[in-house]
mmCIF file of C-alpha atoms in Angstrom:
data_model
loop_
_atom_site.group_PDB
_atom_site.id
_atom_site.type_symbol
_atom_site.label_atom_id
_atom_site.label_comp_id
_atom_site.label_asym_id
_atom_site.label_seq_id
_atom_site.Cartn_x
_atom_site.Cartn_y
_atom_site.Cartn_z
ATOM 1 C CA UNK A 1 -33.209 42.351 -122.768
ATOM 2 C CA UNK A 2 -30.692 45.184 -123.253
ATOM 3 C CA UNK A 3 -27.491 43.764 -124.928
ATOM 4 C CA UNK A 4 -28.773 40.688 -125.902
ATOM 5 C CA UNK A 5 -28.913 38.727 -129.257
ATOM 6 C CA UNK A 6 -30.633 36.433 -130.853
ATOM 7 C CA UNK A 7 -28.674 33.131 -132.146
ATOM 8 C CA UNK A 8 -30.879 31.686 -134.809
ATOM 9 C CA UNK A 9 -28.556 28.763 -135.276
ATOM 10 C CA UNK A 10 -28.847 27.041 -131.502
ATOM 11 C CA UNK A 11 -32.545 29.678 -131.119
ATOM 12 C CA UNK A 12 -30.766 30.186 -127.775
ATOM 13 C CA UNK A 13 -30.348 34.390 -126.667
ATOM 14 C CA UNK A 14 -26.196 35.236 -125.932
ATOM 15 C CA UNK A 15 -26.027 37.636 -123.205
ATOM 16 C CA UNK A 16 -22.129 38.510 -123.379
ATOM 17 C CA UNK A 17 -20.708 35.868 -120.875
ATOM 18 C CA UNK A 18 -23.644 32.983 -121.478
ATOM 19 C CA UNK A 19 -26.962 31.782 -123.177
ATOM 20 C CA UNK A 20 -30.106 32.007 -121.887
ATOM 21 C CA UNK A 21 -32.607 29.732 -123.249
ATOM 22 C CA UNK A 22 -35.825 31.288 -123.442
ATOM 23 C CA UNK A 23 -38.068 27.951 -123.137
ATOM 24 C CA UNK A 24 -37.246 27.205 -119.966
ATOM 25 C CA UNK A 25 -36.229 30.522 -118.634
ATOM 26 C CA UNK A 26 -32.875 29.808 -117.932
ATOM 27 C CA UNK A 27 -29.546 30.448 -118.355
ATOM 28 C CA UNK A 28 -27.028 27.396 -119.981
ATOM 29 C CA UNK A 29 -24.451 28.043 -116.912
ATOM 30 C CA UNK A 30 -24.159 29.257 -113.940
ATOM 31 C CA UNK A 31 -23.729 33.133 -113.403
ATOM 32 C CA UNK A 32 -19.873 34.433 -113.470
ATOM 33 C CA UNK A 33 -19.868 36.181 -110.234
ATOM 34 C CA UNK A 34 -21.448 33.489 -108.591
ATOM 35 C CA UNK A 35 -23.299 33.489 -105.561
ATOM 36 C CA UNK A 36 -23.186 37.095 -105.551
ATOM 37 C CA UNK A 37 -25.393 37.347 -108.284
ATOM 38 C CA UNK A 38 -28.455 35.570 -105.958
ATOM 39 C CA UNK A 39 -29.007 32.063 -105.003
ATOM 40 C CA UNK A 40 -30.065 30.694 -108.186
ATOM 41 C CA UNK A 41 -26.833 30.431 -110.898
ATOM 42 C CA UNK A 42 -28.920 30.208 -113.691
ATOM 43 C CA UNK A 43 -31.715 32.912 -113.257
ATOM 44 C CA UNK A 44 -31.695 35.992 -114.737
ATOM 45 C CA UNK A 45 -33.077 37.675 -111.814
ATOM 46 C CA UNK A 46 -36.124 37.036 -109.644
ATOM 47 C CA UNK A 47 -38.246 40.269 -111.272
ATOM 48 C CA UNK A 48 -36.645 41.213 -114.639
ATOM 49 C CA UNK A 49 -38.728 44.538 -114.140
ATOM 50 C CA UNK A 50 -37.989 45.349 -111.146
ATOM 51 C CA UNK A 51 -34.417 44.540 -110.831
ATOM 52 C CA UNK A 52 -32.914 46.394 -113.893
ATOM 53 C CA UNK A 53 -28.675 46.985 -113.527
ATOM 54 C CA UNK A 54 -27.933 47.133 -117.395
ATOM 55 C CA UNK A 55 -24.209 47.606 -116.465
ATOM 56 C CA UNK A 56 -24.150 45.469 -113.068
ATOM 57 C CA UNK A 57 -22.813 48.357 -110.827
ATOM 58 C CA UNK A 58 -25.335 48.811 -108.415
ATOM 59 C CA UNK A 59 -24.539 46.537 -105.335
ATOM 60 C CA UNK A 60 -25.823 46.956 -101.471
ATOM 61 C CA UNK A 61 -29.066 46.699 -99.660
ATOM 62 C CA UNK A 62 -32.368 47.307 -101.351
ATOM 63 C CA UNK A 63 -34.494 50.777 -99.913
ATOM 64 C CA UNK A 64 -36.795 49.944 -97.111
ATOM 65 C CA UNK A 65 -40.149 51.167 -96.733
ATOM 66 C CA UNK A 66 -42.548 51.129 -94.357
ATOM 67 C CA UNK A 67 -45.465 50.335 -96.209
ATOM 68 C CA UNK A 68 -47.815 53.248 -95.203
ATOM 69 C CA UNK A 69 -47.163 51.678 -91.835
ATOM 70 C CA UNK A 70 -50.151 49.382 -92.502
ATOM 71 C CA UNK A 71 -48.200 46.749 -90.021
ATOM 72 C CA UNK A 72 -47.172 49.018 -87.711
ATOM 73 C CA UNK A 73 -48.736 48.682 -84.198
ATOM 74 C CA UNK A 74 -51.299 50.955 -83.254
ATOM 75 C CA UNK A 75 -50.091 52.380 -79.782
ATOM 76 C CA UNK A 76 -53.787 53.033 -78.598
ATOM 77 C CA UNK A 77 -54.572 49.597 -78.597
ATOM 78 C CA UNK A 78 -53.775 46.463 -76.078
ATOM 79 C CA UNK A 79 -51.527 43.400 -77.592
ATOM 80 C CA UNK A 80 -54.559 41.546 -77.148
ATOM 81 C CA UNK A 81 -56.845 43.848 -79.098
ATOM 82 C CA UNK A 82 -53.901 43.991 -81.885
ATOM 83 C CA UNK A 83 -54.273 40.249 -82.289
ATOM 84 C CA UNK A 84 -57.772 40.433 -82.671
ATOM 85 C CA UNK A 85 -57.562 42.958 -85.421
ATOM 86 C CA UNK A 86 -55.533 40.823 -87.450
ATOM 87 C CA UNK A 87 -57.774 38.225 -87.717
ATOM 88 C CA UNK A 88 -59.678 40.390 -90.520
ATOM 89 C CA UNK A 89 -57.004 43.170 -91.232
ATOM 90 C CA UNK A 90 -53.725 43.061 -92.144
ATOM 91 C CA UNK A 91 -50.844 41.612 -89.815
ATOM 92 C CA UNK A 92 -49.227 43.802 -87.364
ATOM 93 C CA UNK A 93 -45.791 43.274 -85.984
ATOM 94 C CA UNK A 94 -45.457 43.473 -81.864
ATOM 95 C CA UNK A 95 -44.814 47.057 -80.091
ATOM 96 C CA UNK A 96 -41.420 46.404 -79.176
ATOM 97 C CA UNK A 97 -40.047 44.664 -82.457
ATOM 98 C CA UNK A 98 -37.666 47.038 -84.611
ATOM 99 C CA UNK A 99 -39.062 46.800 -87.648
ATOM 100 C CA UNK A 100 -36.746 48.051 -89.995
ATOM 101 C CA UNK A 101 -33.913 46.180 -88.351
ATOM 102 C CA UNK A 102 -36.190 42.627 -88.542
ATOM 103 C CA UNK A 103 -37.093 43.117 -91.697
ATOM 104 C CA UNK A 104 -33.680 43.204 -93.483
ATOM 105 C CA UNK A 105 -32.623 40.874 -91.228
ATOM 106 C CA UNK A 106 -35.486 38.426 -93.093
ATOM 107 C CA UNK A 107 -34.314 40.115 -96.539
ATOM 108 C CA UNK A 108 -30.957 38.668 -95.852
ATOM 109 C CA UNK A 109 -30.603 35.854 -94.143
ATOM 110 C CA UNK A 110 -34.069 34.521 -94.567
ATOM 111 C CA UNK A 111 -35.224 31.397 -97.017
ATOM 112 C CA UNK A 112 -36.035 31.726 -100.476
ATOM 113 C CA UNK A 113 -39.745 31.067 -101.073
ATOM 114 C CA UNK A 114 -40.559 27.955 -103.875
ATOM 115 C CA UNK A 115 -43.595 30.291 -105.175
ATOM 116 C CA UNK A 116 -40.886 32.148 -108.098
ATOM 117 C CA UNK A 117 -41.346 35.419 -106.264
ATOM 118 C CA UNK A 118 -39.190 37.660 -104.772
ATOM 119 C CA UNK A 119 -39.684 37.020 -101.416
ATOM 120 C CA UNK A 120 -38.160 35.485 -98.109
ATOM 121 C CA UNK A 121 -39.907 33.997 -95.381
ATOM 122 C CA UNK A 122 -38.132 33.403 -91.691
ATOM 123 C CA UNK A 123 -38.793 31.694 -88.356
ATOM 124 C CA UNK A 124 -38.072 33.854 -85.861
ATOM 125 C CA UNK A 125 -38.006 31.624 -82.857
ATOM 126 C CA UNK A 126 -39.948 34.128 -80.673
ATOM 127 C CA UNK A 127 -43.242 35.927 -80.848
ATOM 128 C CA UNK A 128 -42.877 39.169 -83.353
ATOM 129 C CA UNK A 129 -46.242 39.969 -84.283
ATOM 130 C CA UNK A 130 -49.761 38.670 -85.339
ATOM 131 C CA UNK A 131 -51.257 37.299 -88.249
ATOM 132 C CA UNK A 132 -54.622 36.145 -88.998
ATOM 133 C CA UNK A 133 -55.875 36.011 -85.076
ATOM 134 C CA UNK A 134 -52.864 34.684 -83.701
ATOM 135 C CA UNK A 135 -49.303 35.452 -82.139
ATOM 136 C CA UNK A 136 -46.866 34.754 -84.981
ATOM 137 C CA UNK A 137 -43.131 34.005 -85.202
ATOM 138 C CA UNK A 138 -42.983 34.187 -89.249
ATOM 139 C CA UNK A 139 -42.431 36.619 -91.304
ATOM 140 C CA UNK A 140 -42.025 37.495 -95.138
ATOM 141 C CA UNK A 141 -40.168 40.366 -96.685
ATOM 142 C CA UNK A 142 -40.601 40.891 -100.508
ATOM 143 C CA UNK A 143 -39.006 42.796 -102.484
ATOM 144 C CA UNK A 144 -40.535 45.173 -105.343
ATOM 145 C CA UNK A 145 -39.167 47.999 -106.995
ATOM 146 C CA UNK A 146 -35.735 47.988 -105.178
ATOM 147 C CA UNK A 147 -37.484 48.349 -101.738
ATOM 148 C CA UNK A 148 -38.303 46.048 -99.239
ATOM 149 C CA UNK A 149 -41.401 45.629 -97.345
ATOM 150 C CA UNK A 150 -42.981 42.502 -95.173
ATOM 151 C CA UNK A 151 -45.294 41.294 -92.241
ATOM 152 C CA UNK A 152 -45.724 38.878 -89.934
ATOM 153 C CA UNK A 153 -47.192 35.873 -91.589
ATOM 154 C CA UNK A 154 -48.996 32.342 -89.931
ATOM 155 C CA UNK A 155 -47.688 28.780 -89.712
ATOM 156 C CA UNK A 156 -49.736 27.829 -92.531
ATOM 157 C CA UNK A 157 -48.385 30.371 -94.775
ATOM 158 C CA UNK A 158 -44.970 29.953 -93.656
ATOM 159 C CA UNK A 159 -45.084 26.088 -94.574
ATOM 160 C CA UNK A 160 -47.078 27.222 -97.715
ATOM 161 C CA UNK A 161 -44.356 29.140 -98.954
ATOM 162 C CA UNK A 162 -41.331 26.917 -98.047
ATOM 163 C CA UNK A 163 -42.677 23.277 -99.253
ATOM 164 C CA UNK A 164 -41.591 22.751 -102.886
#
């Protein structure tokens, strides 16, 4: 990475406040700014590619997008109908869910999924959408690219991507 060097002696990479020992993909100690710099104190960053801040100013919410609206509702269509669609297209969040608002809701407050990607995963307590055939309660943001994006997701998937 950018501003990083090499020491041969220890075969460990300084990054100007701590190592980072490429074998296990970690850093030696636990990031200065603490939990400000994510969840994990020894990770570089969830996405090295994706997340790039070579002088650490940029702070605040991530862009959202919509996605093409792919999980958007269809408003010609009964909830019922919308359910059944999702059992062999994608997952579609409920007509009268604010999607926008849910979703960084998820981003920011949500769980950390134990798959190494950049994704959260929340139970909502209440019915938000459908996934797979069914109502569903669960959803997953991701991030990519410094925008935000997610769908409802089932039970299975929800326990899939929170068990360790």
């Amino acid at each position: 990475y950018q501003g990083q060097y090499l020491d041969r002696e220890t075969g460990l990479h300084y990054n100007l406040h701590r190592y980072y020992d490429p074998d296990v993909g970690r850093f030696m100690v636990t990031d200065p700014i603490g939990l400000a710099g994510g969840l994990n104190l020894y990770a570089y960053a969830p996405n090295p590619l994706g997340w790039i801040d070579p002088l650490g100013l940029k702070c605040g919410q991530p862009e959202w997008t919509n996605h093409g609206y792919k999980h958007f509702p269809p408003k010609n269509k009964s909830w019922k109908d919308i359910i059944k669609s999702t059992k062999s297209g994608p997952a579609k969040y409920s007509p009268d869910i604010d999607i926008k608002t849910l979703e960084y809701d998820v981003f920011n407050t949500g769980t950390p999924v134990t798959n190494g990607k950049p994704w959260k995963v929340k139970d909502m307590g209440k019915v938000i959408g459908a996934s797979e055939g069914k109502e569903s309660q669960w959803v997953r943001v991701e991030l990519s690219g410094g925008t935000i994006h997610g769908h409802p997701i089932s039970l299975d998937e929800f326990r899939r991507l929170t068990t360790p």
